[in-house]
mmCIF file of C-alpha atoms in Angstrom:
data_model
loop_
_atom_site.group_PDB
_atom_site.id
_atom_site.type_symbol
_atom_site.label_atom_id
_atom_site.label_comp_id
_atom_site.label_asym_id
_atom_site.label_seq_id
_atom_site.Cartn_x
_atom_site.Cartn_y
_atom_site.Cartn_z
ATOM 1 C CA ALA A 1 93.029 102.988 163.036
ATOM 2 C CA PHE A 2 89.713 102.421 164.919
ATOM 3 C CA CYS A 3 89.473 98.505 164.212
ATOM 4 C CA MET A 4 92.755 98.486 165.982
ATOM 5 C CA GLU A 5 91.919 101.319 168.951
ATOM 6 C CA TYR A 6 88.866 98.547 169.026
ATOM 7 C CA GLN A 7 91.085 95.265 169.704
ATOM 8 C CA LYS A 8 93.322 96.301 172.173
ATOM 9 C CA THR A 9 92.098 95.204 175.385
ATOM 10 C CA GLN A 10 93.471 93.015 177.978
ATOM 11 C CA GLY A 11 92.511 90.690 181.179
ATOM 12 C CA THR A 12 94.482 90.132 184.268
ATOM 13 C CA ILE A 13 94.226 87.056 184.065
ATOM 14 C CA PHE A 14 96.513 84.678 181.854
ATOM 15 C CA PRO A 15 97.458 81.234 181.522
ATOM 16 C CA ALA A 16 99.916 80.568 183.643
ATOM 17 C CA PRO A 17 103.506 78.880 182.385
ATOM 18 C CA ASN A 18 104.734 75.508 183.576
ATOM 19 C CA PHE A 19 101.229 74.277 185.295
ATOM 20 C CA ASN A 20 101.113 71.359 186.667
ATOM 21 C CA PRO A 21 96.990 70.215 187.980
ATOM 22 C CA VAL A 22 97.961 67.153 189.323
ATOM 23 C CA MET A 23 100.467 69.284 191.755
ATOM 24 C CA ASP A 24 97.397 71.923 192.439
ATOM 25 C CA ALA A 25 95.620 69.297 192.920
ATOM 26 C CA GLN A 26 97.333 67.663 195.762
ATOM 27 C CA LEU A 27 98.026 71.391 197.089
ATOM 28 C CA LEU A 28 93.929 72.013 196.921
ATOM 29 C CA GLY A 29 93.468 69.296 198.854
ATOM 30 C CA GLY A 30 95.644 69.378 201.758
ATOM 31 C CA ALA A 31 94.493 73.137 202.109
ATOM 32 C CA LEU A 32 90.216 72.296 202.138
ATOM 33 C CA GLN A 33 91.310 68.848 204.748
ATOM 34 C CA GLY A 34 93.113 70.583 207.120
ATOM 35 C CA ILE A 35 91.640 71.341 209.991
ATOM 36 C CA SER A 36 91.421 75.199 209.149
ATOM 37 C CA CYS A 37 91.172 75.536 205.742
ATOM 38 C CA GLU A 38 93.902 76.923 204.203
ATOM 39 C CA LYS A 39 92.339 79.799 202.504
ATOM 40 C CA ASP A 40 95.727 81.611 201.548
ATOM 41 C CA VAL A 41 96.441 79.094 199.318
ATOM 42 C CA LEU A 42 93.083 78.321 197.337
ATOM 43 C CA ILE A 43 93.170 82.215 196.718
ATOM 44 C CA ASP A 44 97.578 81.749 195.220
ATOM 45 C CA ILE A 45 96.579 78.653 193.044
ATOM 46 C CA LEU A 46 93.194 79.701 191.837
ATOM 47 C CA THR A 47 92.842 83.292 191.107
ATOM 48 C CA GLN A 48 96.170 82.700 189.234
ATOM 49 C CA ARG A 49 95.010 79.940 186.928
ATOM 50 C CA CYS A 50 92.963 81.101 183.574
ATOM 51 C CA ASN A 51 89.322 79.233 183.708
ATOM 52 C CA SER A 52 90.882 76.056 181.129
ATOM 53 C CA GLN A 53 93.745 75.597 183.025
ATOM 54 C CA ARG A 54 90.738 75.091 186.631
ATOM 55 C CA LEU A 55 88.670 72.862 184.766
ATOM 56 C CA MET A 56 91.767 70.439 184.828
ATOM 57 C CA ILE A 57 92.851 71.082 188.145
ATOM 58 C CA ALA A 58 89.022 70.146 188.959
ATOM 59 C CA GLU A 59 89.339 67.138 186.691
ATOM 60 C CA ALA A 60 92.928 66.323 188.682
ATOM 61 C CA TYR A 61 91.344 66.761 191.855
ATOM 62 C CA ARG A 62 88.366 63.866 191.010
ATOM 63 C CA ASP A 63 90.954 61.934 189.987
ATOM 64 C CA MET A 64 93.498 62.233 193.456
ATOM 65 C CA TYR A 65 90.607 62.178 196.347
ATOM 66 C CA GLY A 66 87.281 61.001 194.373
ATOM 67 C CA ARG A 67 85.720 63.721 195.128
ATOM 68 C CA ASP A 68 84.178 67.412 193.066
ATOM 69 C CA LEU A 69 86.171 69.790 194.173
ATOM 70 C CA VAL A 70 83.472 73.070 193.384
ATOM 71 C CA THR A 71 80.813 70.780 196.560
ATOM 72 C CA ASP A 72 84.652 71.345 198.425
ATOM 73 C CA LEU A 73 84.780 74.667 198.187
ATOM 74 C CA LYS A 74 81.177 75.625 198.692
ATOM 75 C CA GLU A 75 81.057 72.617 202.128
ATOM 76 C CA ASN A 76 84.341 74.773 203.532
ATOM 77 C CA LEU A 77 83.866 78.331 202.482
ATOM 78 C CA SER A 78 81.136 81.187 203.525
ATOM 79 C CA HIS A 79 80.077 84.953 202.182
ATOM 80 C CA HIS A 80 81.224 86.563 199.555
ATOM 81 C CA PHE A 81 83.875 84.697 199.722
ATOM 82 C CA LYS A 82 82.415 81.511 199.064
ATOM 83 C CA GLU A 83 81.260 82.997 195.420
ATOM 84 C CA VAL A 84 84.708 84.210 194.040
ATOM 85 C CA MET A 85 86.146 79.995 194.892
ATOM 86 C CA VAL A 86 83.302 79.192 192.723
ATOM 87 C CA GLY A 87 81.922 81.313 191.039
ATOM 88 C CA LEU A 88 86.170 80.682 189.124
ATOM 89 C CA MET A 89 84.906 77.127 188.986
ATOM 90 C CA TYR A 90 82.531 77.231 186.618
ATOM 91 C CA PRO A 91 83.445 77.793 182.810
ATOM 92 C CA PRO A 92 82.628 80.982 181.112
ATOM 93 C CA ALA A 93 79.206 79.916 179.711
ATOM 94 C CA SER A 94 78.396 77.530 182.974
ATOM 95 C CA TYR A 95 79.069 81.060 185.036
ATOM 96 C CA ASP A 96 76.501 83.579 182.316
ATOM 97 C CA ALA A 97 73.520 81.124 182.492
ATOM 98 C CA HIS A 98 74.080 80.704 186.101
ATOM 99 C CA GLU A 99 74.041 84.783 186.724
ATOM 100 C CA LEU A 100 71.489 84.891 183.926
ATOM 101 C CA TRP A 101 69.649 82.311 185.791
ATOM 102 C CA HIS A 102 69.373 84.178 188.793
ATOM 103 C CA ALA A 103 68.683 87.628 187.722
ATOM 104 C CA LEU A 104 65.754 86.318 185.750
ATOM 105 C CA LYS A 105 64.197 84.052 188.614
ATOM 106 C CA GLY A 106 64.815 86.214 191.812
ATOM 107 C CA VAL A 107 62.728 88.461 194.104
ATOM 108 C CA ASP A 108 63.087 91.592 191.089
ATOM 109 C CA THR A 109 64.039 90.562 188.170
ATOM 110 C CA GLU A 110 68.127 92.038 187.794
ATOM 111 C CA GLU A 111 67.170 94.332 184.984
ATOM 112 C CA LYS A 112 71.091 95.556 185.078
ATOM 113 C CA CYS A 113 72.502 92.175 185.412
ATOM 114 C CA LEU A 114 70.900 91.076 181.777
ATOM 115 C CA ILE A 115 72.403 93.848 180.276
ATOM 116 C CA ASP A 116 75.400 93.655 181.579
ATOM 117 C CA ILE A 117 75.684 89.699 179.691
ATOM 118 C CA LEU A 118 73.567 89.998 176.680
ATOM 119 C CA ALA A 119 74.704 93.327 175.813
ATOM 120 C CA SER A 120 78.787 92.389 175.696
ATOM 121 C CA ARG A 121 79.001 88.827 174.800
ATOM 122 C CA THR A 122 79.536 87.974 171.408
ATOM 123 C CA ASN A 123 77.202 85.441 169.005
ATOM 124 C CA MET A 124 79.284 82.223 169.958
ATOM 125 C CA GLU A 125 79.068 82.781 174.233
ATOM 126 C CA ILE A 126 74.927 83.995 173.744
ATOM 127 C CA PHE A 127 74.892 80.555 171.924
ATOM 128 C CA GLN A 128 76.473 78.507 174.686
ATOM 129 C CA MET A 129 74.782 80.209 177.489
ATOM 130 C CA LYS A 130 72.031 79.126 176.054
ATOM 131 C CA GLU A 131 73.263 75.841 175.736
ATOM 132 C CA ALA A 132 74.623 75.715 179.733
ATOM 133 C CA TYR A 133 70.918 77.634 180.733
ATOM 134 C CA LEU A 134 69.577 74.570 179.336
ATOM 135 C CA MET A 135 71.390 71.528 180.682
ATOM 136 C CA GLN A 136 71.865 73.414 183.627
ATOM 137 C CA TYR A 137 67.831 74.163 184.800
ATOM 138 C CA ASN A 138 66.151 72.577 181.762
ATOM 139 C CA ASN A 139 64.293 75.543 180.418
ATOM 140 C CA ASP A 140 64.994 77.884 177.951
ATOM 141 C CA LEU A 141 66.888 81.046 178.632
ATOM 142 C CA GLN A 142 64.257 83.263 175.728
ATOM 143 C CA GLN A 143 61.292 81.836 177.102
ATOM 144 C CA ASP A 144 62.101 83.213 180.784
ATOM 145 C CA ILE A 145 63.450 86.282 179.504
ATOM 146 C CA ASP A 146 59.705 86.851 177.535
ATOM 147 C CA SER A 147 58.029 85.322 181.098
ATOM 148 C CA GLU A 148 60.739 87.215 183.352
ATOM 149 C CA THR A 149 61.097 90.576 181.770
ATOM 150 C CA SER A 150 57.998 93.143 179.598
ATOM 151 C CA GLY A 151 57.731 95.868 176.350
ATOM 152 C CA HIS A 152 60.711 96.846 175.339
ATOM 153 C CA PHE A 153 62.866 95.813 177.483
ATOM 154 C CA ARG A 154 61.796 92.335 177.078
ATOM 155 C CA ASP A 155 62.169 93.085 173.074
ATOM 156 C CA THR A 156 65.269 94.459 173.620
ATOM 157 C CA LEU A 157 66.684 91.550 175.571
ATOM 158 C CA MET A 158 64.930 88.900 173.211
ATOM 159 C CA ASN A 159 66.601 90.431 170.439
ATOM 160 C CA LEU A 160 70.329 89.894 171.920
ATOM 161 C CA ALA A 161 69.687 86.261 173.227
ATOM 162 C CA GLN A 162 69.576 85.417 169.552
ATOM 163 C CA GLY A 163 73.488 85.985 168.991
ATOM 164 C CA THR A 164 72.556 87.201 165.791
ATOM 165 C CA ARG A 165 74.477 90.617 165.448
ATOM 166 C CA MET A 166 77.384 91.575 163.078
ATOM 167 C CA GLU A 167 80.731 90.470 164.377
ATOM 168 C CA GLY A 168 84.837 92.187 163.113
ATOM 169 C CA TYR A 169 82.122 94.924 160.147
ATOM 170 C CA ALA A 170 82.689 97.513 159.713
ATOM 171 C CA ASP A 171 81.959 99.899 156.909
ATOM 172 C CA PRO A 172 82.216 103.650 157.744
ATOM 173 C CA SER A 173 79.621 104.566 154.654
ATOM 174 C CA THR A 174 77.269 103.528 156.278
ATOM 175 C CA ALA A 175 77.405 104.696 159.495
ATOM 176 C CA ALA A 176 76.350 108.354 158.708
ATOM 177 C CA GLN A 177 73.090 106.545 157.434
ATOM 178 C CA ASP A 178 73.123 104.649 160.656
ATOM 179 C CA ALA A 179 73.370 107.699 162.665
ATOM 180 C CA MET A 180 70.458 109.770 160.436
ATOM 181 C CA ILE A 181 68.347 107.023 161.988
ATOM 182 C CA LEU A 182 69.265 106.908 165.465
ATOM 183 C CA TRP A 183 69.035 110.450 165.870
ATOM 184 C CA GLU A 184 65.422 110.504 164.192
ATOM 185 C CA ALA A 185 64.221 107.804 166.303
ATOM 186 C CA CYS A 186 65.726 109.045 169.469
ATOM 187 C CA GLN A 187 63.349 112.366 168.669
ATOM 188 C CA GLN A 188 60.096 110.471 167.298
ATOM 189 C CA LYS A 189 57.624 108.163 169.551
ATOM 190 C CA THR A 190 56.428 106.071 167.163
ATOM 191 C CA GLY A 191 56.873 102.238 167.360
ATOM 192 C CA GLU A 192 57.453 102.044 164.080
ATOM 193 C CA HIS A 193 60.980 103.863 165.064
ATOM 194 C CA LYS A 194 61.992 102.430 169.033
ATOM 195 C CA ASN A 195 62.025 99.360 166.422
ATOM 196 C CA MET A 196 64.222 101.185 164.584
ATOM 197 C CA LEU A 197 66.652 101.645 167.596
ATOM 198 C CA GLN A 198 66.635 98.538 168.259
ATOM 199 C CA MET A 199 67.687 97.053 165.538
ATOM 200 C CA ILE A 200 70.808 99.186 165.368
ATOM 201 C CA LEU A 201 72.130 98.552 169.110
ATOM 202 C CA CYS A 202 71.369 94.839 169.078
ATOM 203 C CA ASN A 203 72.444 94.075 165.567
ATOM 204 C CA LYS A 204 74.857 96.497 164.212
ATOM 205 C CA SER A 205 78.771 95.160 165.094
ATOM 206 C CA TYR A 206 80.211 96.721 168.153
ATOM 207 C CA GLN A 207 83.361 98.481 165.602
ATOM 208 C CA GLN A 208 80.105 99.553 163.067
ATOM 209 C CA LEU A 209 78.505 100.440 166.197
ATOM 210 C CA TRP A 210 81.676 102.683 167.203
ATOM 211 C CA MET A 211 81.707 105.196 164.758
ATOM 212 C CA VAL A 212 78.130 104.788 164.343
ATOM 213 C CA PHE A 213 77.941 107.082 168.298
ATOM 214 C CA GLN A 214 81.123 109.490 166.629
ATOM 215 C CA GLU A 215 78.538 110.218 163.736
ATOM 216 C CA LEU A 216 75.602 110.675 165.817
ATOM 217 C CA GLN A 217 77.694 113.054 168.303
ATOM 218 C CA ASN A 218 78.531 114.989 164.907
ATOM 219 C CA ILE A 219 75.386 115.635 164.177
ATOM 220 C CA SER A 220 74.263 116.315 166.981
ATOM 221 C CA GLY A 221 76.442 118.138 168.555
ATOM 222 C CA ARG A 222 76.159 116.454 172.086
ATOM 223 C CA ASP A 223 77.289 113.180 173.596
ATOM 224 C CA ILE A 224 73.858 110.150 172.981
ATOM 225 C CA ILE A 225 74.505 109.118 176.900
ATOM 226 C CA ASP A 226 74.564 113.225 177.960
ATOM 227 C CA ALA A 227 71.699 113.921 175.537
ATOM 228 C CA GLN A 228 68.958 110.939 176.601
ATOM 229 C CA CYS A 229 70.199 111.393 180.394
ATOM 230 C CA LYS A 230 70.741 114.783 181.299
ATOM 231 C CA GLN A 231 68.183 116.399 178.220
ATOM 232 C CA LYS A 232 65.294 113.904 178.452
ATOM 233 C CA LEU A 233 65.894 113.980 175.077
ATOM 234 C CA PHE A 234 64.899 110.128 174.324
ATOM 235 C CA TYR A 235 62.226 110.565 177.588
ATOM 236 C CA ASN A 236 59.298 108.290 177.135
ATOM 237 C CA ASN A 237 59.895 107.100 173.683
ATOM 238 C CA LEU A 238 62.795 105.054 175.272
ATOM 239 C CA MET A 239 62.716 101.188 174.531
ATOM 240 C CA PHE A 240 62.581 100.779 178.421
ATOM 241 C CA THR A 241 63.717 103.311 180.754
ATOM 242 C CA CYS A 242 66.329 105.942 180.358
ATOM 243 C CA CYS A 243 68.197 104.051 182.733
ATOM 244 C CA ASN A 244 68.994 101.169 181.267
ATOM 245 C CA PHE A 245 68.698 102.521 177.712
ATOM 246 C CA SER A 246 72.021 104.444 178.728
ATOM 247 C CA LEU A 247 73.521 101.189 179.998
ATOM 248 C CA LEU A 248 72.646 99.423 176.690
ATOM 249 C CA VAL A 249 73.843 102.369 174.540
ATOM 250 C CA LEU A 250 77.204 102.477 176.457
ATOM 251 C CA CYS A 251 78.145 98.913 176.270
ATOM 252 C CA VAL A 252 77.814 98.004 172.853
ATOM 253 C CA ARG A 253 79.474 101.244 172.410
ATOM 254 C CA ASP A 254 82.891 100.850 174.856
ATOM 255 C CA LYS A 255 82.781 98.060 176.913
ATOM 256 C CA PRO A 256 85.561 98.587 179.155
ATOM 257 C CA SER A 257 83.898 101.781 180.477
ATOM 258 C CA TYR A 258 80.634 100.474 180.471
ATOM 259 C CA PHE A 259 82.128 98.135 183.097
ATOM 260 C CA ALA A 260 84.201 100.543 184.714
ATOM 261 C CA TYR A 261 81.252 102.579 185.772
ATOM 262 C CA ARG A 262 79.346 99.758 186.824
ATOM 263 C CA LEU A 263 81.703 99.079 189.265
ATOM 264 C CA TYR A 264 81.955 102.286 190.373
ATOM 265 C CA ASN A 265 78.795 101.958 190.279
ATOM 266 C CA ALA A 266 78.328 98.660 192.018
ATOM 267 C CA ILE A 267 81.121 99.868 194.732
ATOM 268 C CA HIS A 268 79.872 104.064 195.566
ATOM 269 C CA ASP A 269 76.133 103.884 194.814
ATOM 270 C CA PHE A 270 74.728 100.829 196.431
ATOM 271 C CA GLY A 271 77.325 100.295 199.343
ATOM 272 C CA PHE A 272 78.982 97.777 197.545
ATOM 273 C CA HIS A 273 77.061 95.369 195.148
ATOM 274 C CA ASN A 274 78.858 92.262 195.880
ATOM 275 C CA LYS A 275 76.883 90.403 193.346
ATOM 276 C CA THR A 276 78.007 92.628 190.462
ATOM 277 C CA VAL A 277 81.424 93.539 191.418
ATOM 278 C CA ILE A 278 82.504 89.189 191.567
ATOM 279 C CA ARG A 279 80.174 88.441 188.028
ATOM 280 C CA ILE A 280 82.019 91.553 186.903
ATOM 281 C CA LEU A 281 85.493 91.128 187.981
ATOM 282 C CA ILE A 282 85.425 87.092 187.047
ATOM 283 C CA ALA A 283 83.916 86.935 183.572
ATOM 284 C CA ARG A 284 86.243 89.788 182.086
ATOM 285 C CA SER A 285 89.350 88.914 184.405
ATOM 286 C CA GLU A 286 90.517 86.615 181.080
ATOM 287 C CA ILE A 287 89.135 88.997 178.433
ATOM 288 C CA ASP A 288 89.400 93.044 179.284
ATOM 289 C CA LEU A 289 89.349 93.852 182.827
ATOM 290 C CA MET A 290 93.513 95.202 182.863
ATOM 291 C CA THR A 291 91.909 97.961 180.544
ATOM 292 C CA ILE A 292 87.985 98.582 182.913
ATOM 293 C CA ARG A 293 90.739 99.015 185.624
ATOM 294 C CA GLN A 294 92.955 101.521 183.034
ATOM 295 C CA ARG A 295 89.374 103.534 182.283
ATOM 296 C CA TYR A 296 88.030 102.894 185.803
ATOM 297 C CA LYS A 297 91.183 105.050 187.380
ATOM 298 C CA GLU A 298 90.855 107.747 184.554
ATOM 299 C CA ARG A 299 87.274 108.752 184.728
ATOM 300 C CA TYR A 300 87.109 108.297 188.546
ATOM 301 C CA GLY A 301 90.898 109.372 190.067
ATOM 302 C CA LYS A 302 90.889 106.064 192.110
ATOM 303 C CA SER A 303 92.058 102.690 191.229
ATOM 304 C CA LEU A 304 89.679 99.968 191.363
ATOM 305 C CA PHE A 305 92.460 98.198 193.362
ATOM 306 C CA HIS A 306 92.144 101.080 196.585
ATOM 307 C CA ASP A 307 88.606 100.643 196.419
ATOM 308 C CA ILE A 308 87.962 97.297 196.131
ATOM 309 C CA LYS A 309 90.192 97.776 199.144
ATOM 310 C CA HIS A 310 88.415 100.474 200.787
ATOM 311 C CA PHE A 311 85.120 98.125 201.086
ATOM 312 C CA ALA A 312 86.184 94.528 201.475
ATOM 313 C CA SER A 313 88.464 93.158 203.484
ATOM 314 C CA GLY A 314 90.141 89.622 204.590
ATOM 315 C CA HIS A 315 90.075 86.655 202.079
ATOM 316 C CA TYR A 316 87.440 87.847 199.991
ATOM 317 C CA GLU A 317 89.684 91.019 199.789
ATOM 318 C CA SER A 318 92.253 89.226 199.163
ATOM 319 C CA ALA A 319 90.886 87.146 196.636
ATOM 320 C CA LEU A 320 89.056 90.519 194.373
ATOM 321 C CA LEU A 321 92.410 92.317 193.803
ATOM 322 C CA ALA A 322 94.254 88.698 193.129
ATOM 323 C CA ILE A 323 91.783 88.715 190.041
ATOM 324 C CA CYS A 324 92.432 92.265 189.799
ATOM 325 C CA ALA A 325 96.158 91.779 189.088
ATOM 326 C CA GLY A 326 98.734 93.486 188.067
ATOM 327 C CA ASP A 327 101.837 95.081 190.235
ATOM 328 C CA ALA A 328 101.310 97.612 193.613
ATOM 329 C CA GLU A 329 102.471 100.785 191.229
ATOM 330 C CA ASP A 330 99.964 100.712 189.144
ATOM 331 C CA TYR A 331 97.922 101.334 192.259
#
């Protein structure tokens, strides 16, 4: 039953029916070439098509105008609205590569962004993002992680970036055993235990980990996140800082809840951290954003729609809300 439960996630953006890339390209050309850029047209088209359809529109646009759609968007738009519309035009692997590059090469390494991406993607997605990273930046992602991060956090990211997590496999009989190992590892302070912790979190399937965390709760009598954040149970022996460890655990345990938490955090604790909000909405739009929205409402009382409306404005707000999709009564 759990595996059924585990699979049920839903995005907010689906392939548009009766899709006509040539007509879309024509409408976009008109919107971008007018005296004033018709931003509503851009939103109506680009947020209501899935990623593969947007790429076909870009091809039709090039054939029609001899110009690159992304370049035209960049030249005609500004600020966060530009980031959203350009972000929608990247294939997922290129978008991940772009975000990882900025997270690694910025003034401060954005550790949470690295967890957002590397802890939540499938092996195939990790393989494709590494290829895209090499193509776009002529750098090896793992080498950059190696040089830009340190300590157990680096070891963990390096492990995640290998893309060797077991997939789709869950064995209830070993879940209790894994939970026991995890529980002991959380209380010991040896390098060997840290490695075991890392091995389980980075290599077991998401389905298996879900069961392991259930078992761990039975053993410890409390939630692992609660245990190590409030009781400082894991303190000082973490693979990396307490907060990052919690994020990794939360992400591998339940992605929609994790991203709901990250969005809430970005909106409320960091005065609307635009980059985080944009990245999560775009990256999860075809995977589980509808589920994320449900978890957000359940957990925080207010809807994601409400919070975005409260903090963003103008065409930027309209674009984010359009990606969130859904009917007004959901909010």
